[in-house]
Rosetta silent file (secondary structure, phi, psi, omega in degrees, C-alpha in Angstrom):
SEQUENCE: MNAPERTAAFLLDEDNGEQKVLYTPSTKVPNAGTFTFNKEDHTVGNLLRMQLLLDSNVHFAGYMMPHPLINSLKMTVQTSATHIAPLDVVKNALDDLQSETVSLGESFERGLSEWHEKEGERG
SCORE:     score description
SCORE:     0.000 S_00000001
   1 L     0.000  151.601 -172.594   -2.246   20.244   -3.215 S_00000001
   2 L  -119.740   24.290  148.846    0.593   19.175   -0.899 S_00000001
   3 L   -68.519   83.660  179.518   -0.907   15.805    0.157 S_00000001
   4 L    -3.169  120.273 -158.395    0.865   12.651   -0.365 S_00000001
   5 L   -68.277  131.454 -164.606   -1.096   10.712   -3.166 S_00000001
   6 H   -57.869  -28.277  160.211   -3.473    8.312   -1.585 S_00000001
   7 H   -67.300   -1.688  165.656   -2.300    5.205   -3.080 S_00000001
   8 H   -83.068  -23.586  158.316    1.013    5.484   -1.285 S_00000001
   9 L   -71.525   -2.898  148.994   -0.392    4.529    1.826 S_00000001
  10 L  -145.617   -6.420  168.138   -0.667    0.824    0.556 S_00000001
  11 L  -106.468  140.700 -151.909    0.917    0.203   -2.366 S_00000001
  12 L   -62.099  121.299  155.265    4.798   -0.760   -2.438 S_00000001
  13 L   -65.509   79.213 -168.347    6.967    1.383   -4.618 S_00000001
  14 L   -65.356  -31.171  179.247    8.267   -1.814   -6.522 S_00000001
  15 L   -48.897  -72.518 -165.502   10.374    0.724   -8.943 S_00000001
  16 L   -91.267   40.456  167.526   12.813    2.305   -6.421 S_00000001
  17 L    37.777   61.209  172.974   12.643   -1.416   -4.626 S_00000001
  18 L   -80.919  120.491  152.943   10.482   -1.288   -1.774 S_00000001
  19 L  -102.367  128.752 -135.501    9.755   -4.367    0.290 S_00000001
  20 L   -71.654  -18.594  150.052    6.822   -5.259    2.192 S_00000001
  21 E  -160.207  160.563 -160.988    9.172   -6.485    5.123 S_00000001
  22 E  -119.508  126.654 -179.790   12.395   -5.961    6.504 S_00000001
  23 E  -112.936  140.664  175.873   14.394   -8.158    9.375 S_00000001
  24 E  -129.835  157.129 -156.985   17.044   -6.381   11.485 S_00000001
  25 L  -143.946  130.900 -172.909   18.326   -9.034   14.373 S_00000001
  26 L   -74.354  139.325  151.737   19.031   -6.792   17.662 S_00000001
  27 L   -80.625  -52.086 -150.363   22.819   -6.343   18.678 S_00000001
  28 L   -85.706  -45.896 -141.642   22.019   -5.506   22.274 S_00000001
  29 L  -107.751  140.204  149.961   19.351   -8.009   23.007 S_00000001
  30 L   -35.366  159.977  146.952   19.451  -12.373   22.389 S_00000001
  31 L    30.507   47.668  169.686   17.297  -13.923   20.394 S_00000001
  32 L  -109.435 -179.612  156.721   15.620  -10.335   19.350 S_00000001
  33 L   172.598  164.071  176.293   15.099   -8.754   16.305 S_00000001
  34 E  -124.198  128.719  160.386   12.925   -5.532   14.511 S_00000001
  35 E   -68.072  106.260  171.064   10.365   -5.891   11.892 S_00000001
  36 E  -122.169  115.536 -155.776    9.443   -3.372    9.716 S_00000001
  37 E  -109.974  125.967  169.222    6.119   -3.932    7.609 S_00000001
  38 E   -83.269  131.562  175.281    6.166   -1.350    5.029 S_00000001
  39 L    64.903   61.382  160.235    2.324    0.466    3.798 S_00000001
  40 L  -117.356  171.481  161.203    0.938   -1.428    7.520 S_00000001
  41 L  -142.183 -139.910 -173.496   -1.060    0.232   10.412 S_00000001
  42 H   -76.515  -36.296 -179.644   -2.320   -1.038   13.934 S_00000001
  43 H    -4.276  -68.173 -176.234   -4.458   -3.637   12.122 S_00000001
  44 H  -109.840    6.351  149.466   -1.979   -5.650   11.469 S_00000001
  45 H   -59.511  -46.697 -175.382    0.216   -4.370   13.983 S_00000001
  46 H  -104.675  -18.165  167.284   -1.892   -5.330   17.088 S_00000001
  47 H   -53.376  -69.414 -164.425   -3.324   -8.695   15.240 S_00000001
  48 H   -67.722  -17.749 -172.428    0.158  -10.056   15.103 S_00000001
  49 H   -72.095  -40.202 -168.208    1.550   -8.625   18.399 S_00000001
  50 H   -44.478  -54.960 -168.603   -1.782  -10.453   19.946 S_00000001
  51 H   -71.710  -25.320  160.287   -0.720  -13.636   17.925 S_00000001
  52 H   -50.407  -64.091 -164.432    2.918  -13.293   19.024 S_00000001
  53 H   -83.099    2.743  156.910    2.024  -13.077   22.772 S_00000001
  54 L   -94.283   36.487  156.050   -0.190  -16.429   22.820 S_00000001
  55 L   -71.722   90.049 -105.654    3.311  -18.083   21.857 S_00000001
  56 L  -128.021   -8.963  163.114    4.810  -19.497   24.626 S_00000001
  57 L   -88.333    2.676 -165.274    8.400  -19.141   23.053 S_00000001
  58 L   -92.850  100.249 -174.382    7.655  -15.479   22.425 S_00000001
  59 L   -56.286  -47.381 -164.868    9.397  -13.616   25.472 S_00000001
  60 E  -157.186  147.108 -163.279    8.375   -9.861   24.004 S_00000001
  61 E  -171.913  104.683  176.129    6.219   -8.660   21.321 S_00000001
  62 E  -154.020  150.666 -154.568    5.633   -5.001   20.702 S_00000001
  63 L  -125.161  162.424  162.383    4.697   -2.616   17.996 S_00000001
  64 L  -145.864 -177.655  119.974    5.243    1.314   17.049 S_00000001
  65 L  -114.230  141.832 -170.764    4.415    3.528   14.009 S_00000001
  66 L   -54.562  -59.970 -135.212    7.366    5.784   13.455 S_00000001
  67 L  -174.135  151.745  161.851    4.485    8.862   12.652 S_00000001
  68 L   -78.684  -18.234  174.306    1.341    8.954   11.513 S_00000001
  69 L  -105.592   31.246  174.503    1.978   10.039    7.982 S_00000001
  70 L  -123.837  119.111 -161.414    4.519    7.508    7.385 S_00000001
  71 L   -92.082   89.733  178.514    3.006    4.255    6.574 S_00000001
  72 E  -164.929  146.183  165.806    5.166    1.583    8.542 S_00000001
  73 L  -112.356  171.352  170.518    4.980   -0.103   11.955 S_00000001
  74 L  -132.678  104.348 -163.569    8.194   -1.168   13.838 S_00000001
  75 E  -116.077  107.827  158.169    7.464   -4.881   15.561 S_00000001
  76 E  -101.743  154.061 -174.288   10.301   -6.126   17.974 S_00000001
  77 E  -141.534  133.593  170.695    9.949   -9.504   19.023 S_00000001
  78 E  -116.496  132.957  160.131   12.340  -11.582   21.834 S_00000001
  79 L   -88.041  153.734 -162.769   11.823  -15.089   21.826 S_00000001
  80 L   -76.113  -40.678 -166.610   12.115  -16.916   25.527 S_00000001
  81 L  -134.641  133.624 -179.021   15.074  -19.661   24.021 S_00000001
  82 L   -49.062  -18.829  177.717   17.948  -19.378   21.742 S_00000001
  83 L   -76.765   -9.168 -173.833   16.942  -22.031   19.576 S_00000001
  84 L  -102.971  131.445 -160.818   13.944  -20.571   18.323 S_00000001
  85 L   -98.550  157.884 -179.164   14.930  -17.494   16.192 S_00000001
  86 H   -79.677   -6.251 -174.149   12.128  -14.453   16.001 S_00000001
  87 H   -87.992   -2.149 -159.006   11.594  -14.928   12.496 S_00000001
  88 H   -79.972  -62.165  176.565   10.452  -18.632   13.204 S_00000001
  89 H   -59.512  -29.536 -176.298    7.643  -17.056   15.358 S_00000001
  90 H   -56.206  -88.461 -120.336    6.658  -14.074   13.333 S_00000001
  91 H   -71.230  -37.570  176.922    6.334  -16.487   10.750 S_00000001
  92 H   -56.150  -23.286  176.801    3.500  -19.207   12.623 S_00000001
  93 H   -52.471  -47.838 -171.928    1.946  -16.207   13.798 S_00000001
  94 H   -65.932  -40.238  170.625    1.392  -15.326   10.398 S_00000001
  95 H   -55.293  -88.488  158.069    0.398  -18.631    9.685 S_00000001
  96 H   -10.885  -66.363  176.304   -2.039  -19.224   12.242 S_00000001
  97 H   -27.403  -75.875 -171.669   -3.585  -15.562   11.168 S_00000001
  98 H   -41.167  -61.440 -170.895   -3.880  -16.911    7.517 S_00000001
  99 H   -72.759  -25.742 -173.834   -6.149  -20.224    9.046 S_00000001
 100 H   -66.400  -70.419 -161.996   -8.144  -18.094   11.603 S_00000001
 101 H   -57.558  -38.756  160.669   -9.170  -15.420    8.485 S_00000001
 102 H   -37.666  -47.497  168.500  -10.147  -18.945    6.565 S_00000001
 103 H   -63.283  -54.654  179.973  -12.030  -20.135    9.260 S_00000001
 104 H   -49.479  -37.038  179.416  -13.678  -17.091    9.718 S_00000001
 105 H   -57.054  -46.680 -166.344  -14.291  -16.478    6.302 S_00000001
 106 H   -75.646  -66.355 -160.793  -16.168  -20.282    6.018 S_00000001
 107 H   -39.915  -42.744 -152.483  -18.080  -19.154    9.166 S_00000001
 108 H   -86.630   -9.210 -151.466  -19.243  -16.329    7.637 S_00000001
 109 H  -115.580  -15.242 -178.736  -20.136  -17.980    4.389 S_00000001
 110 H   -81.417  -62.728 -172.529  -21.958  -20.989    6.628 S_00000001
 111 H   -58.460  -41.989 -174.894  -23.699  -18.603    8.497 S_00000001
 112 H   -50.454  -67.360 -175.836  -24.915  -16.641    5.142 S_00000001
 113 H   -60.026  -41.013  171.170  -26.610  -19.149    3.677 S_00000001
 114 H   -50.557  -34.145 -168.894  -28.420  -20.573    6.490 S_00000001
 115 H   -70.305  -47.150 -165.040  -30.039  -16.703    6.843 S_00000001
 116 H   -49.136  -52.722 -166.303  -30.757  -17.218    2.976 S_00000001
 117 H   -59.222  -60.051  175.902  -32.455  -20.292    3.662 S_00000001
 118 H   -29.246  -65.322 -163.522  -34.645  -18.789    6.643 S_00000001
 119 H   -58.202  -25.731 -172.208  -35.492  -15.889    4.742 S_00000001
 120 H   -83.870  -35.313  174.902  -36.646  -17.716    1.876 S_00000001
 121 H   -48.565  -48.735 -154.340  -38.852  -20.229    3.972 S_00000001
 122 H   -80.695  -15.149 -164.435  -40.348  -16.644    5.438 S_00000001
 123 L   -86.528    0.000    0.000  -40.776  -14.983    2.073 S_00000001
């Protein structure tokens, strides 16, 4: 068949030096740059964009998928101050998302334990 391997959608081709994230500073807009996230889709793009927009130092954050069959997204970020780099705000946003994910997992585990305890009392 003419379809690409399914693993090509989420595994990096490390043999050919494929990197997860590439950053290209903008030559036209100050305090801006484009991040290319390989092997990612709208799930990561929308989460990261929304987290970036919560930061008061971010002037603009948007992403696009180049093509439905290409598993990468391009995110453009512009900061509002010259002393804050796009790399810094993206790193902070990723750290915040990681903390929220850990918190969500802990809340889920607590809720699941409580549910099991209640079910044990009924049964």
